[in-house]
N, CA, C and O atoms as a DFTB+ gen file, in Angstrom:
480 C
 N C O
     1  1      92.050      89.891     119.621
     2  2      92.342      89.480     118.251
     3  2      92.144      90.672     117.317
     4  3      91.268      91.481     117.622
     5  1      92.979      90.896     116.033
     6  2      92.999      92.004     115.406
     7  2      91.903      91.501     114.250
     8  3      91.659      90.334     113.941
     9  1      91.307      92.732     113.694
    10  2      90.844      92.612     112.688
    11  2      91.915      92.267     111.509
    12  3      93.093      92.619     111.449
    13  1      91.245      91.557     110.682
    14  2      92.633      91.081     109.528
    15  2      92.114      92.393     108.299
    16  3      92.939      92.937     107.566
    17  1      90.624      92.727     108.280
    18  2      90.868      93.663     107.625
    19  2      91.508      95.215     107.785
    20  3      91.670      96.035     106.881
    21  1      91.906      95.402     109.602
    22  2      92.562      96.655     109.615
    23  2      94.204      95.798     108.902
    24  3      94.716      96.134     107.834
    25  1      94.644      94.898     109.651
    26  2      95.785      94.809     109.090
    27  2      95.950      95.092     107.134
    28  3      96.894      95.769     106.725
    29  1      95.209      94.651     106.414
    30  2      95.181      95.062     104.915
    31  2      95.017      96.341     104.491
    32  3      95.370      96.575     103.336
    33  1      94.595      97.172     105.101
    34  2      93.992      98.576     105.127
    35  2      95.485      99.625     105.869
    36  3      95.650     100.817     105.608
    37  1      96.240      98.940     106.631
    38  2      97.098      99.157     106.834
    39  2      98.317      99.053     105.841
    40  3      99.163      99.934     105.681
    41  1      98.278      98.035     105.307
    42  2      99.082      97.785     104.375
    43  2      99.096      99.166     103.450
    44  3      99.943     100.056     103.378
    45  1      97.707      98.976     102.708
    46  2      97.335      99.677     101.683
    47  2      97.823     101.049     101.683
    48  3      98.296     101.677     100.735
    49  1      97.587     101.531     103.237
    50  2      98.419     102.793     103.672
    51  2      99.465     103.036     103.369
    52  3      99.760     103.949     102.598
    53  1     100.464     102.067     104.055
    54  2     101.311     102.253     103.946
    55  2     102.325     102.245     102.086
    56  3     103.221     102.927     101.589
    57  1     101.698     101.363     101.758
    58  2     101.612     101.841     100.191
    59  2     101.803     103.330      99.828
    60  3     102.708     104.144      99.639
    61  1     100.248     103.226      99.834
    62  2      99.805     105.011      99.306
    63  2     100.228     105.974      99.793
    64  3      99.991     107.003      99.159
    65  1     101.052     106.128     101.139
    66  2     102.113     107.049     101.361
    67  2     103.230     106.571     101.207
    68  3     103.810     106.623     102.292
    69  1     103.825     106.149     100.479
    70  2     105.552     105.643     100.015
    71  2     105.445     106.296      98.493
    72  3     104.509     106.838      97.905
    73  1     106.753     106.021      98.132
    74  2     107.193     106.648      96.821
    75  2     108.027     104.864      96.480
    76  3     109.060     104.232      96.703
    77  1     107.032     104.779      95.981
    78  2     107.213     103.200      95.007
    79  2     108.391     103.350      94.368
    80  3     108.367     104.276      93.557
    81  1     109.459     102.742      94.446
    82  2     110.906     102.571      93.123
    83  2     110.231     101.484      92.455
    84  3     109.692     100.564      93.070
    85  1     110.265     101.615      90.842
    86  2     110.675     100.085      89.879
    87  2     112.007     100.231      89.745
    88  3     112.672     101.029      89.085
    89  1     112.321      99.295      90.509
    90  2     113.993      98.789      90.715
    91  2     114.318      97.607      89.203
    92  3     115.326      97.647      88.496
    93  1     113.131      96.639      89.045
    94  2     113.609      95.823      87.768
    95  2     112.007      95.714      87.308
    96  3     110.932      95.261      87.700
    97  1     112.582      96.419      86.248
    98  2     110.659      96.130      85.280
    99  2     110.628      95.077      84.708
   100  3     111.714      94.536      84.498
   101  1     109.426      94.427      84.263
   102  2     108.700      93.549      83.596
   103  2     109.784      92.702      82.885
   104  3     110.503      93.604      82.456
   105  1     110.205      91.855      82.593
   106  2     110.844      91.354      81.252
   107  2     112.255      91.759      81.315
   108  3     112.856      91.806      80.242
   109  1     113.011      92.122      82.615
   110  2     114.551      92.429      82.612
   111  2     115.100      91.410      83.053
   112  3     114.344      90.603      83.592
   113  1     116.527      91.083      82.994
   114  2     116.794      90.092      83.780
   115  2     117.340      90.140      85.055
   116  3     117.997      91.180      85.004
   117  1     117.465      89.748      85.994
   118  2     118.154      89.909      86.850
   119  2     119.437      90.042      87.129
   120  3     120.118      89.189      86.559
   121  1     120.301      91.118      88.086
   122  2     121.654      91.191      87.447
   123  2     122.537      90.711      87.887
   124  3     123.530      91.417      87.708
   125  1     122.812      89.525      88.586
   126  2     123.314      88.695      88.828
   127  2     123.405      87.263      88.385
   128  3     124.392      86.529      88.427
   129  1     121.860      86.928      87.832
   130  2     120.904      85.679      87.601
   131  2     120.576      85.908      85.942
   132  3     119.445      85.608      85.561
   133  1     121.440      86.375      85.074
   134  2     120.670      86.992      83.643
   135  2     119.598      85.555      83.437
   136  3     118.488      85.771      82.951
   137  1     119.785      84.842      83.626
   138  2     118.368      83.648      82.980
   139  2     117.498      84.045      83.743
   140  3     116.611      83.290      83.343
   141  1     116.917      84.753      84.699
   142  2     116.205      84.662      85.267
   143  2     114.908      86.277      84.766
   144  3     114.851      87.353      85.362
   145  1     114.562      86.097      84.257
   146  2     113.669      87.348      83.396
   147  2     112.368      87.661      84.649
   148  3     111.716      86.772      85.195
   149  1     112.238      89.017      84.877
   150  2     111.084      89.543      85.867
   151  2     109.692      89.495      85.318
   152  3     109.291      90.362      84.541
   153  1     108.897      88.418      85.742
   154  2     107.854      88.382      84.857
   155  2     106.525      89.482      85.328
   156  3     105.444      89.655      84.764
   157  1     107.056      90.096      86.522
   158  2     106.563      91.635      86.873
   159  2     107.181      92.807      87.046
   160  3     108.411      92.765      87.001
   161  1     106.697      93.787      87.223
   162  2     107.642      94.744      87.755
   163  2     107.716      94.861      89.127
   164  3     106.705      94.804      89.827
   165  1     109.367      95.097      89.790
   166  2     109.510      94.428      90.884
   167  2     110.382      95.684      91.335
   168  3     111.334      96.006      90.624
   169  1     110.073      96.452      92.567
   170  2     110.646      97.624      93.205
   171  2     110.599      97.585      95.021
   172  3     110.956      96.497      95.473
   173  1     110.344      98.266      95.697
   174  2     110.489      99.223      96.737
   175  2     109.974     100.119      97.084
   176  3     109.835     101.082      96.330
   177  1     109.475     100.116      98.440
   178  2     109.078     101.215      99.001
   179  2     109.727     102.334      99.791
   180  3     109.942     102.376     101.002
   181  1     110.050     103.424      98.656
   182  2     111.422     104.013      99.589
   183  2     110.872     104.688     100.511
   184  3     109.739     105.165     100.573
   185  1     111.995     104.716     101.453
   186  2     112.145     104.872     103.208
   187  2     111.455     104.347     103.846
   188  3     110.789     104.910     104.715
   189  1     111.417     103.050     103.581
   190  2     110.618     101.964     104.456
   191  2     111.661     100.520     104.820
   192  3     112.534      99.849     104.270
   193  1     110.973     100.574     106.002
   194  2     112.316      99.031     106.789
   195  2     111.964      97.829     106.361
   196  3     110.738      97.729     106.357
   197  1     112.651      96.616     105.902
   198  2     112.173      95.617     105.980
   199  2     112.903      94.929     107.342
   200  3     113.509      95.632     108.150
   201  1     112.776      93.546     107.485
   202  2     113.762      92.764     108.401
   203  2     115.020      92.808     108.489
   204  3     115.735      92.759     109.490
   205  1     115.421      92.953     106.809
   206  2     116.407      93.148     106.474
   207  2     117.351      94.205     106.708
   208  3     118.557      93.973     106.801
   209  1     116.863      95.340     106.805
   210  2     117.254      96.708     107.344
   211  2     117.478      97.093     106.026
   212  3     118.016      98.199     105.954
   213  1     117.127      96.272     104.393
   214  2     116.400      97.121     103.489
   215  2     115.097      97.367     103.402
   216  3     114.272      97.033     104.253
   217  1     114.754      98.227     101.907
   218  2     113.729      99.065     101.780
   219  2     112.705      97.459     102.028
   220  3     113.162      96.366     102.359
   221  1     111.323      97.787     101.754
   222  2     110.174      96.839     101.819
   223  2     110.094      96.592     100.424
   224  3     110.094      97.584      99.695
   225  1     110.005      95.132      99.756
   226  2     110.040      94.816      98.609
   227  2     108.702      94.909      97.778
   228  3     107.750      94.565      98.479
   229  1     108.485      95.125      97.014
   230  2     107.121      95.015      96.139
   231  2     106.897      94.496      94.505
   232  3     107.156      95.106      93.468
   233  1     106.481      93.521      94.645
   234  2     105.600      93.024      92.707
   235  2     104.686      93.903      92.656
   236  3     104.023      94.324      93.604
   237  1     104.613      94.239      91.447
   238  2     103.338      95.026      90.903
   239  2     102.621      94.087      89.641
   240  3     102.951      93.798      88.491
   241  1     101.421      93.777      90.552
   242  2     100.852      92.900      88.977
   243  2     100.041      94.167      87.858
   244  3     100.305      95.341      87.595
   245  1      99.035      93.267      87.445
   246  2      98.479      93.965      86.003
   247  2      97.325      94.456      86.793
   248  3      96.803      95.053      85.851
   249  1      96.517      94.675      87.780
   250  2      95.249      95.362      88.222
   251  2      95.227      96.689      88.537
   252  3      96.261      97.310      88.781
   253  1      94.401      97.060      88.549
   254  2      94.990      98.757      88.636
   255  2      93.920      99.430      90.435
   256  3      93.762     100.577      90.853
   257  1      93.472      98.182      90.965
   258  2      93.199      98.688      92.176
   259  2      93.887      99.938      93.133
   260  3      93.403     100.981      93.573
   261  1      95.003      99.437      93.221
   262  2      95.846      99.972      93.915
   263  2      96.050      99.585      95.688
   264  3      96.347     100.252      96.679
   265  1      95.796      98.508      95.496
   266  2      95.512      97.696      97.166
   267  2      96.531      96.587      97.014
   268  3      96.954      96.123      95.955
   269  1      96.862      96.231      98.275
   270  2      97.520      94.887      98.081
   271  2      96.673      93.671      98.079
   272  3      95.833      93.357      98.922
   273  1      96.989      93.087      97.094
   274  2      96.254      91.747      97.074
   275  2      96.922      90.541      97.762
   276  3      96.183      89.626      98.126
   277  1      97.856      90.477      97.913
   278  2      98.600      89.242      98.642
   279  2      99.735      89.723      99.777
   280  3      99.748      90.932     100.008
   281  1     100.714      88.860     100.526
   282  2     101.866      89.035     100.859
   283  2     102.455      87.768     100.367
   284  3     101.787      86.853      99.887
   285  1     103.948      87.761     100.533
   286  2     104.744      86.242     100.185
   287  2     105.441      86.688     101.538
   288  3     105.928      87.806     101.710
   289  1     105.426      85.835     102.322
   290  2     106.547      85.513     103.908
   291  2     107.034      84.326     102.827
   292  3     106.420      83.634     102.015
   293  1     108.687      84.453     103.290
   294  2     109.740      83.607     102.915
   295  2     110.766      83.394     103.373
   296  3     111.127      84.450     103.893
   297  1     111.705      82.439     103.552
   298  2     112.665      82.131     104.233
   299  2     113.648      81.386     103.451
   300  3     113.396      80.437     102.710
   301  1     115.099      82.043     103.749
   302  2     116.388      81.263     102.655
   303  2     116.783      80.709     103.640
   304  3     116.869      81.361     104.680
   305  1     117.070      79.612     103.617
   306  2     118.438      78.740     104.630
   307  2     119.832      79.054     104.332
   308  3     120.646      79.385     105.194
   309  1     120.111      78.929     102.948
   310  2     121.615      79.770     102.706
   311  2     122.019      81.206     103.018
   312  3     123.195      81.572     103.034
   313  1     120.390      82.445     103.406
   314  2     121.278      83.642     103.390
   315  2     120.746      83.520     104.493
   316  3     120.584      84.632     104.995
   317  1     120.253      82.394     105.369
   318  2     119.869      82.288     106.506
   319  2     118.886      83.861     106.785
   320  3     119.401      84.488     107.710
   321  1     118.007      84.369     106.372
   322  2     117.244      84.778     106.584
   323  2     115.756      85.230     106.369
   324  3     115.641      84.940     105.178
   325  1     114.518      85.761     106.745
   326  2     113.274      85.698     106.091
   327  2     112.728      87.142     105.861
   328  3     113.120      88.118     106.500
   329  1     111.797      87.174     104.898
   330  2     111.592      88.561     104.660
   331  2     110.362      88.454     104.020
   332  3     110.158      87.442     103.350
   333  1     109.225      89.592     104.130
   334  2     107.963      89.669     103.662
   335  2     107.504      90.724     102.551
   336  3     107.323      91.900     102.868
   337  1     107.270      90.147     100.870
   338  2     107.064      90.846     100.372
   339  2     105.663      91.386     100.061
   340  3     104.756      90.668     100.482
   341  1     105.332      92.384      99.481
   342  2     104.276      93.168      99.048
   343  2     103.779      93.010      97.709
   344  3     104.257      93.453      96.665
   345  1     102.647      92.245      97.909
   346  2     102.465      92.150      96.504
   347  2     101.082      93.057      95.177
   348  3      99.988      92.573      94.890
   349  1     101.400      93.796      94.882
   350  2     100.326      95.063      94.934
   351  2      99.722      94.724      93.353
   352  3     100.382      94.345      92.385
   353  1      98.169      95.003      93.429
   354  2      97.504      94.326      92.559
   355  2      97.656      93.247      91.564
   356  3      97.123      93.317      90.456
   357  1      98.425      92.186      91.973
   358  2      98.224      90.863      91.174
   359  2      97.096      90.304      91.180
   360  3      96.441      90.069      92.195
   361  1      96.815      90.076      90.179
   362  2      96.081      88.172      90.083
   363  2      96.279      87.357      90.623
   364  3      97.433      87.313      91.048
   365  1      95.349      86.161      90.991
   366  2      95.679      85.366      91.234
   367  2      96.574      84.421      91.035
   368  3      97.137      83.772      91.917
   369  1      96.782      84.285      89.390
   370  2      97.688      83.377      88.769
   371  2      99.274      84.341      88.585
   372  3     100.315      83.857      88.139
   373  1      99.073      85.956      89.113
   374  2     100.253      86.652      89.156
   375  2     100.921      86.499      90.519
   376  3     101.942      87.186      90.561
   377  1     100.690      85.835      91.636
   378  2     100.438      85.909      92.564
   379  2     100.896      84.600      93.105
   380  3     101.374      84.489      94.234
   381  1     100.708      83.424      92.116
   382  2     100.857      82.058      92.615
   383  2     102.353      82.203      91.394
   384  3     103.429      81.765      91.803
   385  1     102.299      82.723      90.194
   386  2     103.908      82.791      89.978
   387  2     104.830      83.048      90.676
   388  3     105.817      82.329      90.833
   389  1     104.593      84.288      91.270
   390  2     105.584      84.820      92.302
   391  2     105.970      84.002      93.220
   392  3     107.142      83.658      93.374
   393  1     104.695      83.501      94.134
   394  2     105.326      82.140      94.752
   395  2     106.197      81.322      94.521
   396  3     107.184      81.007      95.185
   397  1     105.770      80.912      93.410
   398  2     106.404      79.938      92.913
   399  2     108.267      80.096      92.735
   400  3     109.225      79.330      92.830
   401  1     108.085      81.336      92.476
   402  2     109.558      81.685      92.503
   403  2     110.479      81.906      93.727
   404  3     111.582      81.363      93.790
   405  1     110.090      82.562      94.514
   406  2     110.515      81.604      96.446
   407  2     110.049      80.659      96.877
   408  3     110.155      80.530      98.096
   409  1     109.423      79.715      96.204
   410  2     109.919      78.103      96.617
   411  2     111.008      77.709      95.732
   412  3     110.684      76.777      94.996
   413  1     112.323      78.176      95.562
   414  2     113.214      76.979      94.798
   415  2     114.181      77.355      95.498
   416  3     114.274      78.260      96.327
   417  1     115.365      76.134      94.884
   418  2     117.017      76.574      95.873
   419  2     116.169      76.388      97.349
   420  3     115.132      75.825      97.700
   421  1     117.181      77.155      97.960
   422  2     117.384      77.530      99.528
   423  2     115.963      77.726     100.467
   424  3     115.698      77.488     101.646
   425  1     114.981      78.441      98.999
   426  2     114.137      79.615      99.688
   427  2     112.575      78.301     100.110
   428  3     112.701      77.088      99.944
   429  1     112.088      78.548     100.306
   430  2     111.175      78.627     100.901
   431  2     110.017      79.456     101.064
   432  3     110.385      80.346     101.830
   433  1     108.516      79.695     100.684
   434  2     107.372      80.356     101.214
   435  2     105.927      79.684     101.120
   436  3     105.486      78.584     100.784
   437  1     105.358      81.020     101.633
   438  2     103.773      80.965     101.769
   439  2     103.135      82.274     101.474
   440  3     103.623      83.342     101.843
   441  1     101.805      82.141     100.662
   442  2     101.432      83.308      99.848
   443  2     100.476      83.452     101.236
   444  3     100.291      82.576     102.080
   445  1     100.071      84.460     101.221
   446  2      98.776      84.923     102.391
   447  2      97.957      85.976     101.370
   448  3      98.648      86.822     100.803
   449  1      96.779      85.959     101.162
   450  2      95.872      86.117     100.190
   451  2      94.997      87.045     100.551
   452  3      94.087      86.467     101.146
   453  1      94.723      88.652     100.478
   454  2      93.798      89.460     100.833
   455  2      92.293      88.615     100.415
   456  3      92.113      88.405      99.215
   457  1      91.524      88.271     101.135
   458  2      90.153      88.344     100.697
   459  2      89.354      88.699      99.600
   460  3      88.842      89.775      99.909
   461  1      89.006      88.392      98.571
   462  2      88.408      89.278      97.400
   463  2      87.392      90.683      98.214
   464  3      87.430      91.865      97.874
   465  1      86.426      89.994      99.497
   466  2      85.752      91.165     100.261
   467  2      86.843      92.119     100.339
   468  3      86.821      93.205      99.759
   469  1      87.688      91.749     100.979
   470  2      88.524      92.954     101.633
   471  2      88.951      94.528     100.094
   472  3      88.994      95.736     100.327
   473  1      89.094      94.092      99.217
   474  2      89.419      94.690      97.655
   475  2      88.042      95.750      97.897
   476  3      88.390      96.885      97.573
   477  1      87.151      95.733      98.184
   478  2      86.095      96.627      98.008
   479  2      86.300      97.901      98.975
   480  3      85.474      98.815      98.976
């Protein structure tokens, strides 16, 4: 069985060596979806794989740790596929928004929650 704190520590790595894109900041809309306003800033980890055979997705909340505090695993039935985002220093209540926003339509998720221990 793995430690769950190497897996977070891993994460974090992999973070801190990427070159973060903000692809849509805070308060833009989406450009397909204009009603739909980014209530974080929401980018990429360039040259990194997702499932998708795009980059790895990332929220950036308001903490200035610099660790990941959560993941969102999610799944669309219409684009028939699932993908795991990065969610790097949110809040809690930044954290359960995001959720909230892949559960509607098609999509589907589940937040998975770094430990407050693990943050130290």
């Amino acid at each position: 069985m793995t430690d769950s704190n190497e897996f977070w520590h891993k994460l974090d790595r992999l973070v801190a060596t990427s070159n973060l894109k903000i692809e849509r900041p805070r308060g833009t809309p989406h450009p397909r979806y204009p009603s739909f306003i980014y209530p974080l800033d929401y980018g990429y980890l360039q040259d990194t794989q997702a499932g998708d055979m795009a980059n790895i997705d990332v929220w950036i909340g308001s903490l200035s740790a610099k660790k990941v505090t959560a993941i969102i695993c999610s799944v669309d039935l219409k684009k028939r596929d699932t993908e795991i985002k990065i969610l790097l220093d949110c809040t809690s209540g930044e954290s359960q928004g995001i959720l909230n926003i892949h559960n509607t339509g098609s999509q589907s998720a589940i937040l998975l929650i770094r430990a407050e221990s693990n943050l130290i």
